[in-house]
Short mmCIF file of C-alpha atoms in Angstrom, two decimals:
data_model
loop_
_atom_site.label_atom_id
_atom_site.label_comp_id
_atom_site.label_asym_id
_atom_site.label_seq_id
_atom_site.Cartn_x
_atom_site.Cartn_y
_atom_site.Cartn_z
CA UNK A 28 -85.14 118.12 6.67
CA UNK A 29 -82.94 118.82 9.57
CA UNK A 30 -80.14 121.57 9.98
CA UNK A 31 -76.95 121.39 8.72
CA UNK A 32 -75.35 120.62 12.50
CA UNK A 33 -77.63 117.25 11.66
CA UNK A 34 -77.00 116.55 8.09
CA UNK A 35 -74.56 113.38 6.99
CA UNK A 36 -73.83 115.29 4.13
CA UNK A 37 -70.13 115.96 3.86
CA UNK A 38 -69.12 119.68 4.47
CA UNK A 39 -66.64 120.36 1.81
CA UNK A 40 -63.65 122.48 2.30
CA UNK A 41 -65.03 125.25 -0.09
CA UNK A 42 -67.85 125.67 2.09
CA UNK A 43 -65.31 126.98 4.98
CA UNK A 44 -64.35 130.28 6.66
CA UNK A 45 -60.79 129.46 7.33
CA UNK A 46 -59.90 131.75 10.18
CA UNK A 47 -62.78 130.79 12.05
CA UNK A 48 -62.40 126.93 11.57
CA UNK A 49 -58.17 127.31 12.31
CA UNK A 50 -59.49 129.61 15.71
CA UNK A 51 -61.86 126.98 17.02
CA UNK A 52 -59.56 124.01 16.09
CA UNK A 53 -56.57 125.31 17.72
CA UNK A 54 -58.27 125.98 20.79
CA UNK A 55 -59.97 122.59 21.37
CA UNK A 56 -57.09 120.36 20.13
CA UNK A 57 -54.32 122.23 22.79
CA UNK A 58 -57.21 120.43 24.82
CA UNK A 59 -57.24 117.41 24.12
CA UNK A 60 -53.70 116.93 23.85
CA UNK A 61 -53.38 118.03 27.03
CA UNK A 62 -55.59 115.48 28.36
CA UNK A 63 -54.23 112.72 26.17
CA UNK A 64 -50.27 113.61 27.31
CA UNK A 65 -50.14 111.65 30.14
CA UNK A 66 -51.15 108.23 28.42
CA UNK A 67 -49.19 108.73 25.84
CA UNK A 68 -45.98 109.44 27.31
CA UNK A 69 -46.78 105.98 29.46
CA UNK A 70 -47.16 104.45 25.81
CA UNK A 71 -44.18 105.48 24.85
CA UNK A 72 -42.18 104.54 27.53
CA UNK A 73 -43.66 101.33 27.38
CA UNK A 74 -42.62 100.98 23.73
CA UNK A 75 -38.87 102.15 24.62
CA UNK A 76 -38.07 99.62 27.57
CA UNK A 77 -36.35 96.45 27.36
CA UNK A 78 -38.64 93.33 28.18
CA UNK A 79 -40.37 94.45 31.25
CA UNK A 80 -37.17 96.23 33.05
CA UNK A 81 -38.91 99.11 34.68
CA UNK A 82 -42.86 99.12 34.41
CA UNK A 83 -44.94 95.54 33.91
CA UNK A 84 -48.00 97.19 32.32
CA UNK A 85 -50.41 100.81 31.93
CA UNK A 86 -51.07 101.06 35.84
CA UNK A 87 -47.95 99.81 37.03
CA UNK A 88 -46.38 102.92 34.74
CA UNK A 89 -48.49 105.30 36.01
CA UNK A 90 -48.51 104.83 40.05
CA UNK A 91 -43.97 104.37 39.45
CA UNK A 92 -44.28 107.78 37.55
CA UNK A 93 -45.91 109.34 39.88
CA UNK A 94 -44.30 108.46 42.89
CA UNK A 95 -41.21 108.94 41.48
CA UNK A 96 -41.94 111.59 39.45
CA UNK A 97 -44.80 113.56 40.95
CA UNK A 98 -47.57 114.72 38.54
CA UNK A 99 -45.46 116.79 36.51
CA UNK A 100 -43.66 113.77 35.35
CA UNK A 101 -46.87 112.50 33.43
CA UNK A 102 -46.37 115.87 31.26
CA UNK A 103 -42.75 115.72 30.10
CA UNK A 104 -42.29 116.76 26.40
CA UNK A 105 -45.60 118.03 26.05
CA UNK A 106 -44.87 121.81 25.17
CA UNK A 107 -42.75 119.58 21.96
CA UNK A 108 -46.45 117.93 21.56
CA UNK A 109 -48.52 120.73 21.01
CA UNK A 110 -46.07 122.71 19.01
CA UNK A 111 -47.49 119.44 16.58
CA UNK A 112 -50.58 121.20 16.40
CA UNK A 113 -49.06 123.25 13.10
CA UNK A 114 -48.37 119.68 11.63
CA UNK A 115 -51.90 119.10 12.05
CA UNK A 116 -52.97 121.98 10.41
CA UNK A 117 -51.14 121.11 7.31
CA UNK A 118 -52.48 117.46 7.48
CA UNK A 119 -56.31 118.08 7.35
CA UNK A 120 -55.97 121.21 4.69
CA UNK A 121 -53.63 118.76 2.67
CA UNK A 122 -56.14 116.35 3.10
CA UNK A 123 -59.44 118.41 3.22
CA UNK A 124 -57.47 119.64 -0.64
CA UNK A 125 -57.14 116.28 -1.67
CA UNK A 126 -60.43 115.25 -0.95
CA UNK A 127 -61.76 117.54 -3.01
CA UNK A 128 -59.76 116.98 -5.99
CA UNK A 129 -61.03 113.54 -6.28
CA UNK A 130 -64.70 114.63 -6.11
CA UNK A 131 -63.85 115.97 -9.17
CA UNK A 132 -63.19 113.51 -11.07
CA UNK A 133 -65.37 110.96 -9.66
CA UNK A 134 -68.17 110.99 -12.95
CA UNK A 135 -64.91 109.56 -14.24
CA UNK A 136 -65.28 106.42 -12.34
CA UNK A 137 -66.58 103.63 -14.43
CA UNK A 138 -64.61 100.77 -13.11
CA UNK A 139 -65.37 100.38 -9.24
CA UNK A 140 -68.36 101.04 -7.07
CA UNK A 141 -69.19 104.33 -5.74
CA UNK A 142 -68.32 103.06 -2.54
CA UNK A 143 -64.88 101.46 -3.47
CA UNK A 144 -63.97 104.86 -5.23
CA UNK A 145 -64.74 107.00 -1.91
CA UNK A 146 -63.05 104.40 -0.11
CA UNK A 147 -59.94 104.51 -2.15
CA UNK A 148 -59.57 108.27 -2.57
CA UNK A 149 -59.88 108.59 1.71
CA UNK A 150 -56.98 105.77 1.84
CA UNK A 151 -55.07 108.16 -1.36
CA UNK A 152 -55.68 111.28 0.41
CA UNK A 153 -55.62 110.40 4.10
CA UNK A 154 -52.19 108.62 3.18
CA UNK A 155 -50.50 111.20 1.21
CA UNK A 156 -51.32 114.49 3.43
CA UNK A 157 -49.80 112.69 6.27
CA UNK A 158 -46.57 112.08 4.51
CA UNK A 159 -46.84 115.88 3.92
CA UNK A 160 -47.62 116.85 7.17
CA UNK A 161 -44.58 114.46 8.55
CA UNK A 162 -42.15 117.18 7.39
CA UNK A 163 -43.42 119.61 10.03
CA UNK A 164 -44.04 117.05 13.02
CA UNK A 165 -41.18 114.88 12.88
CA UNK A 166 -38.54 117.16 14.75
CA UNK A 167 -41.04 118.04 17.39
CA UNK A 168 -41.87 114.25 18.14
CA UNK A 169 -38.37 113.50 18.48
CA UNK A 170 -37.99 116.11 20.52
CA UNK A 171 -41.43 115.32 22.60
CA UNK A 172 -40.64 112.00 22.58
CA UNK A 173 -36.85 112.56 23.97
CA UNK A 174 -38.49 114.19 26.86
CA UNK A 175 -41.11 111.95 27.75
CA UNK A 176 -38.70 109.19 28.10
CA UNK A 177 -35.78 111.01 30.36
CA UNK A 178 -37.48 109.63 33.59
CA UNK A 179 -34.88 111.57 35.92
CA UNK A 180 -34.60 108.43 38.03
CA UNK A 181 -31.33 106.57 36.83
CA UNK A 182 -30.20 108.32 33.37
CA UNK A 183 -28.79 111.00 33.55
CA UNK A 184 -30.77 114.62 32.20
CA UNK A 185 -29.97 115.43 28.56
CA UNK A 186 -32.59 118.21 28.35
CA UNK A 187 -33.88 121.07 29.90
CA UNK A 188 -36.73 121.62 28.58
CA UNK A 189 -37.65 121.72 24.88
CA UNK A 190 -35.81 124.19 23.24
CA UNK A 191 -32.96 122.91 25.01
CA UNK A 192 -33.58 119.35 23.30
CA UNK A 193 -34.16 121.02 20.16
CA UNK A 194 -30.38 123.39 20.32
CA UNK A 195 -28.68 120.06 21.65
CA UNK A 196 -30.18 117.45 19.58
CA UNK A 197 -29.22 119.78 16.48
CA UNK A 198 -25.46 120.58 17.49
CA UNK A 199 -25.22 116.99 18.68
CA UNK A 200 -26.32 115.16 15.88
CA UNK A 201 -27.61 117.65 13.45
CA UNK A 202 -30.60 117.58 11.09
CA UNK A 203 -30.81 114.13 10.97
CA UNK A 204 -31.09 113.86 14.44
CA UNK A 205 -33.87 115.91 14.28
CA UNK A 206 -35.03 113.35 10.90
CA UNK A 207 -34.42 110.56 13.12
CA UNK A 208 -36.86 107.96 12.28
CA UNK A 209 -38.51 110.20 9.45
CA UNK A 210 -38.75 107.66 6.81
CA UNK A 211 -39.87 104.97 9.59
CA UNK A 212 -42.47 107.54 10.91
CA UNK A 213 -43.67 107.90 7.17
CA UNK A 214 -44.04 104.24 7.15
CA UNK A 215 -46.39 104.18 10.29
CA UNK A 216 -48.20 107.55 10.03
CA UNK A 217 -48.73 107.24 6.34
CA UNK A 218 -50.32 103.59 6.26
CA UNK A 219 -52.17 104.81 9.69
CA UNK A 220 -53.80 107.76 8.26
CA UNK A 221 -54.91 106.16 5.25
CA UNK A 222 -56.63 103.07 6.73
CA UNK A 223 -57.90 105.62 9.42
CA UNK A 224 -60.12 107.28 6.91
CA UNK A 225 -60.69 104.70 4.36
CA UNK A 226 -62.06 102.49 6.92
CA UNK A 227 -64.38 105.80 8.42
CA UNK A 228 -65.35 106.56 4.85
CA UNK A 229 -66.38 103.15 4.59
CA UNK A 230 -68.35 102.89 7.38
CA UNK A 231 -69.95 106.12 7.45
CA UNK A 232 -71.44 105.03 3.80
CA UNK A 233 -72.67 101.84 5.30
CA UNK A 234 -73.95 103.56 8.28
CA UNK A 235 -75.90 105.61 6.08
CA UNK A 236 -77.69 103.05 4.70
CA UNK A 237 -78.56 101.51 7.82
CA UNK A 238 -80.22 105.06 8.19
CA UNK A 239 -82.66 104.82 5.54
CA UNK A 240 -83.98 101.08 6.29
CA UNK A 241 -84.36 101.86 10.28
CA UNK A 242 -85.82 105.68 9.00
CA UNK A 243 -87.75 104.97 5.80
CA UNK A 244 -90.74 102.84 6.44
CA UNK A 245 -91.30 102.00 2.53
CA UNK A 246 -87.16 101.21 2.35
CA UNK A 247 -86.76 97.14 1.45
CA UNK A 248 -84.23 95.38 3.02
CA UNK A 249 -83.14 91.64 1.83
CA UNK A 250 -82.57 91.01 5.41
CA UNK A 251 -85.89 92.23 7.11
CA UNK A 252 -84.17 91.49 10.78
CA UNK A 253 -81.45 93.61 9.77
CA UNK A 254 -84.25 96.51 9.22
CA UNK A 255 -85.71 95.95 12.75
CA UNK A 256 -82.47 95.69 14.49
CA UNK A 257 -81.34 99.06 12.59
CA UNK A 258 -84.83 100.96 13.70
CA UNK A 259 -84.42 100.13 17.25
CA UNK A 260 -80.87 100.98 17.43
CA UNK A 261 -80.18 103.98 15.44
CA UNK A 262 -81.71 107.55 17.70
CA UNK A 263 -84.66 109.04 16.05
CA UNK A 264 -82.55 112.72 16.81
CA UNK A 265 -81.20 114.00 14.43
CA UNK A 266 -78.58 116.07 15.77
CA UNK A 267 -77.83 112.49 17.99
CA UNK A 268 -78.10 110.28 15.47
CA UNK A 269 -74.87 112.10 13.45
CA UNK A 270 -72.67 112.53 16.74
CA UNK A 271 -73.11 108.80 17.72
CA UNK A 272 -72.95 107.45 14.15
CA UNK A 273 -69.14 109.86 13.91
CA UNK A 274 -68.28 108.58 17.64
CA UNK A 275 -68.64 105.05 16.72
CA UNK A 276 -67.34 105.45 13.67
CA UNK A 277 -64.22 107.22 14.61
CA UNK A 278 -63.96 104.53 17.75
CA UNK A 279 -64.20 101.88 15.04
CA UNK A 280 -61.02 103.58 12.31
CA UNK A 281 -59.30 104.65 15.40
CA UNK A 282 -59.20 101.05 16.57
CA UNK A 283 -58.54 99.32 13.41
CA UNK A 284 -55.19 101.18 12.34
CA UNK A 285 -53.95 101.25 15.68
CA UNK A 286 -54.30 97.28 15.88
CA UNK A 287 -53.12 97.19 12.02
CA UNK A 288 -49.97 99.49 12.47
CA UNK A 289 -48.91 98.78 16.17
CA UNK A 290 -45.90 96.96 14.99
CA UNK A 291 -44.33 99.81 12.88
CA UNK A 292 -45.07 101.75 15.69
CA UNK A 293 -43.13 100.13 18.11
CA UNK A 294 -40.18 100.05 15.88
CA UNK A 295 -40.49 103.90 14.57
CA UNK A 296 -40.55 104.51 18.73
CA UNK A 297 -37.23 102.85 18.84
CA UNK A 298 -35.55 103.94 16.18
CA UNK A 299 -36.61 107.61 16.94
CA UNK A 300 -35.49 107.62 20.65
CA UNK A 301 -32.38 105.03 20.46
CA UNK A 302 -30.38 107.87 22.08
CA UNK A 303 -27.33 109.15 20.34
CA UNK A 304 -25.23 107.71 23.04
CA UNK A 305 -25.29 104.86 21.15
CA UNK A 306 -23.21 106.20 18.86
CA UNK A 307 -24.51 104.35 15.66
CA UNK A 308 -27.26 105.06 12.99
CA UNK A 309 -29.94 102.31 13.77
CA UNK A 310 -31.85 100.86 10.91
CA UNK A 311 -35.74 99.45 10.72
CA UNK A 312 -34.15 95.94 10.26
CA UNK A 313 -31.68 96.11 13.17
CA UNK A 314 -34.09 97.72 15.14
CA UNK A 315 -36.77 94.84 14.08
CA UNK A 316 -34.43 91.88 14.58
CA UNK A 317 -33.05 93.50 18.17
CA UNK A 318 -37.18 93.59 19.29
CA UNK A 319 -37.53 90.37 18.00
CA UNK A 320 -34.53 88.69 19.92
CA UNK A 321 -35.59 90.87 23.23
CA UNK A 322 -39.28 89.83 23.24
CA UNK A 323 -40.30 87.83 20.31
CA UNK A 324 -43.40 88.19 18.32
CA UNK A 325 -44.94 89.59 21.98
CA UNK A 326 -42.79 92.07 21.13
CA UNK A 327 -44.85 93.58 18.03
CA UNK A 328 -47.49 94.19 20.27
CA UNK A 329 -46.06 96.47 22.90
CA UNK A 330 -47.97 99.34 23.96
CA UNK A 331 -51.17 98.31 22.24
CA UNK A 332 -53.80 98.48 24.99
CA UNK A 333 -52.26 101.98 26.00
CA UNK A 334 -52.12 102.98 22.26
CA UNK A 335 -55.81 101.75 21.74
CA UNK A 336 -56.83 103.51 24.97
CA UNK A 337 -55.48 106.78 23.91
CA UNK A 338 -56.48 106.22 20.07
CA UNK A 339 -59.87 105.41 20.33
CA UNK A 340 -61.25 108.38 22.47
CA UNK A 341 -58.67 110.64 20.24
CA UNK A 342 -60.14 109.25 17.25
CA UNK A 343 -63.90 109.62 18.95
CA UNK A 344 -63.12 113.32 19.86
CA UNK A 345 -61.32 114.19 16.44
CA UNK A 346 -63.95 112.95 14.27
CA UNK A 347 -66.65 114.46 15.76
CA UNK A 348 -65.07 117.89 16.59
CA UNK A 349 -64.00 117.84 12.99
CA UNK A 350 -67.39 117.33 12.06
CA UNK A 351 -68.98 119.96 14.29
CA UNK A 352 -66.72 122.74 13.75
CA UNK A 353 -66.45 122.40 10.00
CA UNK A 354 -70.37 122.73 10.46
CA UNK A 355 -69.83 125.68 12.83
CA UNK A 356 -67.04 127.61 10.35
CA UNK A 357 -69.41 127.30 7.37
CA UNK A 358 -69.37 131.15 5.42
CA UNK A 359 -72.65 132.87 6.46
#
């Protein structure tokens, strides 16, 4: 039994009142953001600096921001950031869309497991609404980005707030400033989003077999220690047993493409924020080779533990707010 807050089932997008799913998502992601800002911009600024020239790691960042900063300094660019939120709506309709395309034809599938095909059309979808979605978010994170990294302390102040960046980055360098790093950022977000979802698709399939050998006492399991172990872990609640089995989930995807994509990242945070004072078009391989002769492979991994500490409880959050309010906006 069990309500439909409790069910594994997948809501599909159908199923949804819009306006009431858009209300409550708007609302609680301006949230989140707001919380995640501050790690973020001490992720990027992390990414941007040369060796270790200004901050030697996450807390080292943090206390130099703020006392040279103050607080506000932590929340630079972040009007920029959740102007993204309109990006985001495009993503998850794009990909909510998608999704449901490939339902269709899945009594088409003859070649691959069940699994494998669910797995492939979350990679498919998740990939291809993000490259979508890019279109709308790209400006605003070069923007956001732009500010987050003007640390007031010895550069001097090319913006004044975002729609300043926005007029000046345009008359400066025109749309392509704006574009700057677009086809870099489709190379990280795409690739990111769709090993995001395969691997929660994935998982959340597994997970529900784990389900039926620690809840059905007649289900056989080749590996009868497996069954125990699953019993004693997995909540008897219902409503529990969904939210933890999302959580981890989400903790699990969140923290896989991070790891997987770090590298792109880095270099898309480069490329994106190599200010124009530079007065040359930077490519991914000079970019690349310039990170590479600055820090070596060490290099690849800059950020990381600030990018997995701000993807993870994202991803966490995300997945199971997702869950909940398409639950919440079903049509009475």
């Amino acid at each position: 039994g069990g309500t439909v807050l409790s069910s594994m089932k997948d809501v599909a997008w159908q199923e949804l009142d819009k306006v009431k799913y858009y209300g409550y998502r708007t609302l609680f992601f301006v949230g989140v953001r707001g919380l995640m800002h501050p790690i973020n911009l001490v992720k990027t600024r992390l990414q941007v600096q040369r060796g270790q020239e200004v901050y030697t790691g996450v807390r080292h960042a943090f206390r130099q921001i703020l006392k040279q900063e103050g607080p506000s300094g932590l929340f630079k660019g972040i009007f920029a950031h959740q102007l993204g939120l309109a990006g985001r709506a495009v993503y998850i309709s794009t990909f909510e869309y998608l999704k449901s395309k490939f339902k269709e034809v899945e009594h088409l599938n003859k070649q691959v497991s069940a699994e494998q095909f669910n797995a492939a059309a979350m990679f498919l979808a998740g990939g291809a609404s993000s490259i979508i979605s890019q279109a709308v978010t790209n400006p605003l994170l070069v923007v956001s980005e732009r500010l987050m990294v003007q640390d007031g302390t010895h550069r001097e102040r090319a913006y004044h707030g975002t729609w300043h960046a926005f007029r000046t980055i345009y008359a400066t360098e025109g749309l392509r400033g704006l574009y700057r790093g677009y086809s870099i950022s489709l190379m990280t977000f795409g690739p990111n989003s769709a090993i995001w979802w395969s691997t929660y698709g994935l998982y959340m399939q597994y997970a529900e077999k784990v389900h039926q050998l620690a809840l059905d006492p007649t289900a056989t399991s080749s590996w009868p220690t497996l069954s125990a172990l699953a019993s004693k872990l997995v909540p008897q609640n219902e409503t529990l047993r969904l939210l933890v089995t999302q959580g981890v989930g989400g903790a699990i995807a969140g923290t896989v493409a991070a790891v997987a994509t770090n590298p792109l990242d880095v270099i898309r945070t480069r490329m994106q924020v190599t200010l124009a004072v530079e007065h040359h078009q930077t490519t991914f391989r000079h970019t690349a080779r310039q990170l590479m002769k600055e820090d070596g492979v060490r290099g690849l991994g800059k950020g990381l533990t600030a990018r997995v500490l701000a993807t993870a409880p994202t991803s966490i959050l995300m997945i199971v707010v997702y869950e909940l309010l398409k639950r919440l906006s079903l049509k009475s």
